[in-house]
C-alpha cells in the first residue's frame, strides 16, 4: 500500500564511492522529484521528471545523475561521493493540476539518510 | 535568495498555548500549501489554499491565504505535543506550477 517508497532507508559509505538510491511510486503520477534536505532541514529540489523526461535540473554537481526507466521509477546515482553529500534525500511524486488555482500536491517517500565518512 | 520566508524558524512552547507561523513572499502564487514533517519521515500535505483571503480549518489548525496571494499563516489553538514537527509552506507559481519551498518552522510542544 506504500505510495512512494525509497531504498535504502539508510546508507553509510566512504568518500569516493559510487552509490544509488531507488524510488518507486504506485500512485500513477506523471511527475517525480528528488530533493535534498540538509542538516538545517531546508528542502532543496534537485531534479524533476515528467513522463520520464527531465524538466527541472537545479544547480547540482554532475556527479548526481537521475534515471527514470519508466513513469513509476526515478533512481538517483551518485558518483565519487563527498562529505558534503551527507543529507537526507527524498523522492516525491505528484500529478500537477494546471489552470487557474493550479496545484501540485507532492507525495513524499520516507527518505534515505546518506552518511559519507 | 529565499523566495518564501518562514518565521519563526524555531518555536518551543508549552502544551495548551496558541501560536502562529508565517510564510511571506514578494511573489504571487497560484496556490499555497502547508506540509508537516515528522522526524524520520517525509513531508505530508496538511492543506492547500487557493483563493486570496481564503481561510481553512483543520481541527485546531487554521490556515489563511493573504488577499494578494503572497503570504499565508498557520495558527494552532491549544497546541498539543502531537503537533510537534517541521512545518513547511510551499507556493505554486502560475507560470510553471513548480513548488517553491520555504525553509520551515521547527515547532516543539512541551507537555
CSV table of C-alpha atoms in Angstrom, one decimal:
chain,number,residue,atom,x,y,z
A,1,UNK,CA,0.0,0.0,0.0
A,2,UNK,CA,3.0,2.3,0.2
A,3,UNK,CA,2.5,5.2,-2.2
A,4,UNK,CA,6.1,6.3,-2.6
A,5,UNK,CA,8.9,4.0,-1.5
A,6,UNK,CA,12.6,4.5,-1.4
A,7,UNK,CA,15.5,2.2,-0.8
A,8,UNK,CA,17.7,2.1,1.2
A,9,UNK,CA,16.4,3.9,4.2
A,10,UNK,CA,20.0,4.4,5.5
A,11,UNK,CA,23.2,4.5,3.5
A,12,UNK,CA,26.6,4.8,5.1
A,13,UNK,CA,29.6,4.8,2.8
A,14,UNK,CA,33.1,6.0,2.3
A,15,UNK,CA,34.2,9.1,0.4
A,16,UNK,CA,34.9,8.4,-3.2
A,17,UNK,CA,32.4,5.6,-3.6
A,18,UNK,CA,29.5,5.4,-6.0
A,19,UNK,CA,26.0,4.7,-4.7
A,20,UNK,CA,22.4,4.6,-6.0
A,21,UNK,CA,19.1,5.3,-4.3
A,22,UNK,CA,15.9,3.8,-5.8
A,23,UNK,CA,12.4,5.3,-5.8
A,24,UNK,CA,9.1,3.9,-6.9
A,25,UNK,CA,5.6,5.3,-6.8
A,26,UNK,CA,2.3,3.4,-7.3
A,27,UNK,CA,0.1,6.5,-7.5
A,28,UNK,CA,0.0,6.7,-11.3
A,29,UNK,CA,1.6,10.2,-11.1
A,30,UNK,CA,3.3,11.7,-14.1
A,31,UNK,CA,5.9,13.7,-12.3
A,32,UNK,CA,8.6,12.6,-9.9
A,33,UNK,CA,11.3,14.5,-7.9
A,34,UNK,CA,14.4,14.2,-6.0
A,35,UNK,CA,15.0,16.6,-3.0
A,36,UNK,CA,18.0,17.0,-0.7
A,37,UNK,CA,17.3,18.1,2.9
A,38,UNK,CA,20.3,19.3,4.8
A,39,UNK,CA,21.0,19.4,8.5
A,40,UNK,CA,19.1,22.7,8.8
A,41,UNK,CA,16.1,20.9,7.3
A,42,UNK,CA,16.0,23.1,4.2
A,43,UNK,CA,14.3,21.1,1.4
A,44,UNK,CA,16.0,21.8,-1.9
A,45,UNK,CA,14.8,20.4,-5.2
A,46,UNK,CA,17.4,18.6,-7.3
A,47,UNK,CA,15.6,17.1,-10.2
A,48,UNK,CA,12.1,16.7,-11.6
A,49,UNK,CA,11.0,14.2,-14.3
A,50,UNK,CA,7.7,14.3,-16.1
A,51,UNK,CA,6.8,11.2,-18.1
A,52,UNK,CA,10.4,10.0,-18.0
A,53,UNK,CA,11.7,13.4,-19.3
A,54,UNK,CA,13.9,15.7,-17.3
A,55,UNK,CA,12.1,19.0,-16.7
A,56,UNK,CA,13.9,20.5,-13.7
A,57,UNK,CA,17.7,20.2,-13.2
A,58,UNK,CA,18.8,22.6,-10.5
A,59,UNK,CA,22.4,23.5,-9.9
A,60,UNK,CA,23.5,20.1,-8.8
A,61,UNK,CA,27.0,18.6,-9.4
A,62,UNK,CA,27.1,16.4,-12.4
A,63,UNK,CA,28.2,13.6,-10.1
A,64,UNK,CA,24.5,13.2,-9.5
A,65,UNK,CA,22.6,11.5,-12.3
A,66,UNK,CA,18.9,10.7,-12.2
A,67,UNK,CA,17.5,7.9,-14.3
A,68,UNK,CA,13.8,7.2,-15.0
A,69,UNK,CA,13.3,3.8,-16.6
A,70,UNK,CA,9.5,4.3,-16.6
A,71,UNK,CA,6.9,6.7,-15.2
A,72,UNK,CA,6.8,4.9,-11.8
A,73,UNK,CA,10.5,4.9,-11.1
A,74,UNK,CA,13.1,7.5,-10.6
A,75,UNK,CA,16.5,6.5,-9.4
A,76,UNK,CA,19.4,8.6,-8.2
A,77,UNK,CA,23.0,7.6,-8.9
A,78,UNK,CA,25.8,9.5,-7.1
A,79,UNK,CA,29.5,9.2,-8.3
A,80,UNK,CA,32.6,10.0,-6.2
A,81,UNK,CA,30.7,10.7,-3.0
A,82,UNK,CA,31.9,13.7,-1.0
A,83,UNK,CA,31.4,14.6,2.7
A,84,UNK,CA,29.1,17.4,1.7
A,85,UNK,CA,26.7,14.9,0.1
A,86,UNK,CA,25.7,13.7,3.5
A,87,UNK,CA,22.0,14.6,3.9
A,88,UNK,CA,18.5,13.1,3.7
A,89,UNK,CA,17.4,12.5,0.1
A,90,UNK,CA,13.6,12.5,-0.5
A,91,UNK,CA,11.8,11.2,-3.6
A,92,UNK,CA,8.4,12.6,-4.3
A,93,UNK,CA,5.7,12.3,-6.9
A,94,UNK,CA,2.8,14.5,-8.0
A,95,UNK,CA,0.0,15.0,-10.6
A,96,UNK,CA,0.1,18.6,-11.4
A,97,UNK,CA,-3.3,20.2,-11.8
A,98,UNK,CA,-2.9,23.1,-14.3
A,99,UNK,CA,-5.1,26.1,-14.9
A,100,UNK,CA,-6.4,28.8,-12.6
A,101,UNK,CA,-5.6,28.0,-9.0
A,102,UNK,CA,-3.3,25.2,-10.1
A,103,UNK,CA,-1.9,22.9,-7.5
A,104,UNK,CA,0.9,20.4,-7.3
A,105,UNK,CA,0.4,18.2,-4.2
A,106,UNK,CA,3.5,16.2,-3.7
A,107,UNK,CA,3.7,12.8,-2.0
A,108,UNK,CA,7.0,12.1,-0.4
A,109,UNK,CA,8.8,8.9,0.3
A,110,UNK,CA,10.3,8.2,3.8
A,111,UNK,CA,13.7,9.5,2.8
A,112,UNK,CA,17.2,8.0,2.5
A,113,UNK,CA,19.7,9.2,5.1
A,114,UNK,CA,23.1,9.2,3.4
A,115,UNK,CA,26.2,9.5,5.5
A,116,UNK,CA,29.5,9.9,3.8
A,117,UNK,CA,32.5,9.1,6.0
B,1,UNK,CA,17.6,34.4,-2.1
B,2,UNK,CA,14.7,32.7,-0.4
B,3,UNK,CA,11.5,33.3,-2.3
B,4,UNK,CA,9.4,32.1,0.6
B,5,UNK,CA,10.4,33.3,4.1
B,6,UNK,CA,9.0,31.4,7.1
B,7,UNK,CA,9.0,32.8,10.6
B,8,UNK,CA,9.9,31.9,13.2
B,9,UNK,CA,12.5,29.4,12.2
B,10,UNK,CA,12.1,27.7,15.6
B,11,UNK,CA,9.4,27.8,18.2
B,12,UNK,CA,9.2,25.9,21.5
B,13,UNK,CA,6.1,26.4,23.7
B,14,UNK,CA,4.1,24.7,26.4
B,15,UNK,CA,1.1,22.4,25.7
B,16,UNK,CA,-2.1,24.4,25.6
B,17,UNK,CA,-0.7,27.7,24.3
B,18,UNK,CA,-1.6,29.2,20.9
B,19,UNK,CA,0.8,30.0,18.2
B,20,UNK,CA,1.1,31.5,14.7
B,21,UNK,CA,3.6,30.6,12.0
B,22,UNK,CA,4.1,32.9,9.0
B,23,UNK,CA,5.0,32.3,5.3
B,24,UNK,CA,5.8,35.5,3.4
B,25,UNK,CA,6.9,36.3,-0.2
B,26,UNK,CA,7.0,39.2,-2.6
B,27,UNK,CA,5.8,36.9,-5.3
B,28,UNK,CA,2.2,36.0,-6.2
B,29,UNK,CA,1.3,32.3,-6.0
B,30,UNK,CA,-1.4,30.3,-7.8
B,31,UNK,CA,-1.9,28.4,-4.5
B,32,UNK,CA,-0.1,27.7,-1.3
B,33,UNK,CA,0.4,24.6,0.6
B,34,UNK,CA,1.3,23.7,4.1
B,35,UNK,CA,3.1,20.4,4.9
B,36,UNK,CA,4.1,18.9,8.2
B,37,UNK,CA,7.2,16.7,8.5
B,38,UNK,CA,7.8,14.4,11.5
B,39,UNK,CA,11.3,13.1,12.4
B,40,UNK,CA,12.4,10.3,10.1
B,41,UNK,CA,9.6,10.8,7.6
B,42,UNK,CA,8.8,12.8,4.5
B,43,UNK,CA,6.6,15.9,4.5
B,44,UNK,CA,2.9,15.3,4.4
B,45,UNK,CA,0.4,17.8,3.0
B,46,UNK,CA,-1.9,19.4,5.5
B,47,UNK,CA,-3.8,21.9,3.3
B,48,UNK,CA,-3.9,23.8,0.1
B,49,UNK,CA,-5.3,27.3,-0.1
B,50,UNK,CA,-6.2,28.8,-3.5
B,51,UNK,CA,-8.2,31.9,-3.2
B,52,UNK,CA,-6.9,35.2,-1.9
B,53,UNK,CA,-8.3,35.7,1.7
B,54,UNK,CA,-9.3,32.0,2.0
B,55,UNK,CA,-9.4,30.5,5.4
B,56,UNK,CA,-9.3,26.8,6.0
B,57,UNK,CA,-9.7,24.9,9.3
B,58,UNK,CA,-8.3,21.5,10.2
B,59,UNK,CA,-9.4,20.8,13.7
B,60,UNK,CA,-7.2,23.1,15.9
B,61,UNK,CA,-5.2,24.4,12.9
B,62,UNK,CA,-6.4,27.5,10.9
B,63,UNK,CA,-4.7,28.4,7.6
B,64,UNK,CA,-5.1,31.7,5.9
B,65,UNK,CA,-4.1,32.8,2.5
B,66,UNK,CA,-3.3,36.6,2.1
B,67,UNK,CA,-5.7,38.7,0.0
B,68,UNK,CA,-2.9,39.3,-2.6
B,69,UNK,CA,-1.9,35.6,-2.6
B,70,UNK,CA,1.7,36.5,-1.5
B,71,UNK,CA,1.6,35.2,2.1
B,72,UNK,CA,0.0,32.8,4.4
B,73,UNK,CA,-0.3,32.0,8.1
B,74,UNK,CA,-0.9,28.9,10.2
B,75,UNK,CA,-2.5,29.3,13.6
B,76,UNK,CA,-2.6,26.5,16.1
B,77,UNK,CA,-5.0,26.7,19.0
B,78,UNK,CA,-4.3,24.9,22.3
B,79,UNK,CA,-1.2,23.2,20.9
B,80,UNK,CA,-0.5,19.6,21.8
B,81,UNK,CA,2.7,17.5,21.9
B,82,UNK,CA,1.4,15.7,18.8
B,83,UNK,CA,1.7,19.0,16.8
B,84,UNK,CA,5.5,18.8,17.2
B,85,UNK,CA,7.2,18.8,13.8
B,86,UNK,CA,8.6,20.8,11.0
B,87,UNK,CA,6.0,22.9,9.2
B,88,UNK,CA,6.8,23.8,5.6
B,89,UNK,CA,5.0,26.1,3.3
B,90,UNK,CA,5.2,25.8,-0.5
B,91,UNK,CA,3.9,28.1,-3.1
B,92,UNK,CA,2.8,27.1,-6.6
B,93,UNK,CA,3.7,29.5,-9.4
B,94,UNK,CA,1.2,30.2,-12.2
B,95,UNK,CA,4.0,30.1,-14.8
B,96,UNK,CA,5.3,26.5,-14.4
B,97,UNK,CA,3.4,25.0,-11.5
B,98,UNK,CA,6.7,24.4,-9.8
B,99,UNK,CA,6.6,24.3,-6.0
B,100,UNK,CA,8.7,26.9,-4.2
B,101,UNK,CA,9.5,25.8,-0.7
B,102,UNK,CA,10.0,27.8,2.5
B,103,UNK,CA,12.8,26.8,4.9
B,104,UNK,CA,10.4,25.6,7.5
B,105,UNK,CA,9.4,26.3,11.1
B,106,UNK,CA,10.5,23.7,13.7
B,107,UNK,CA,7.8,23.5,16.3
B,108,UNK,CA,8.2,21.8,19.7
B,109,UNK,CA,5.3,21.5,22.0
B,110,UNK,CA,6.3,20.5,25.5
B,111,UNK,CA,4.0,18.5,27.8
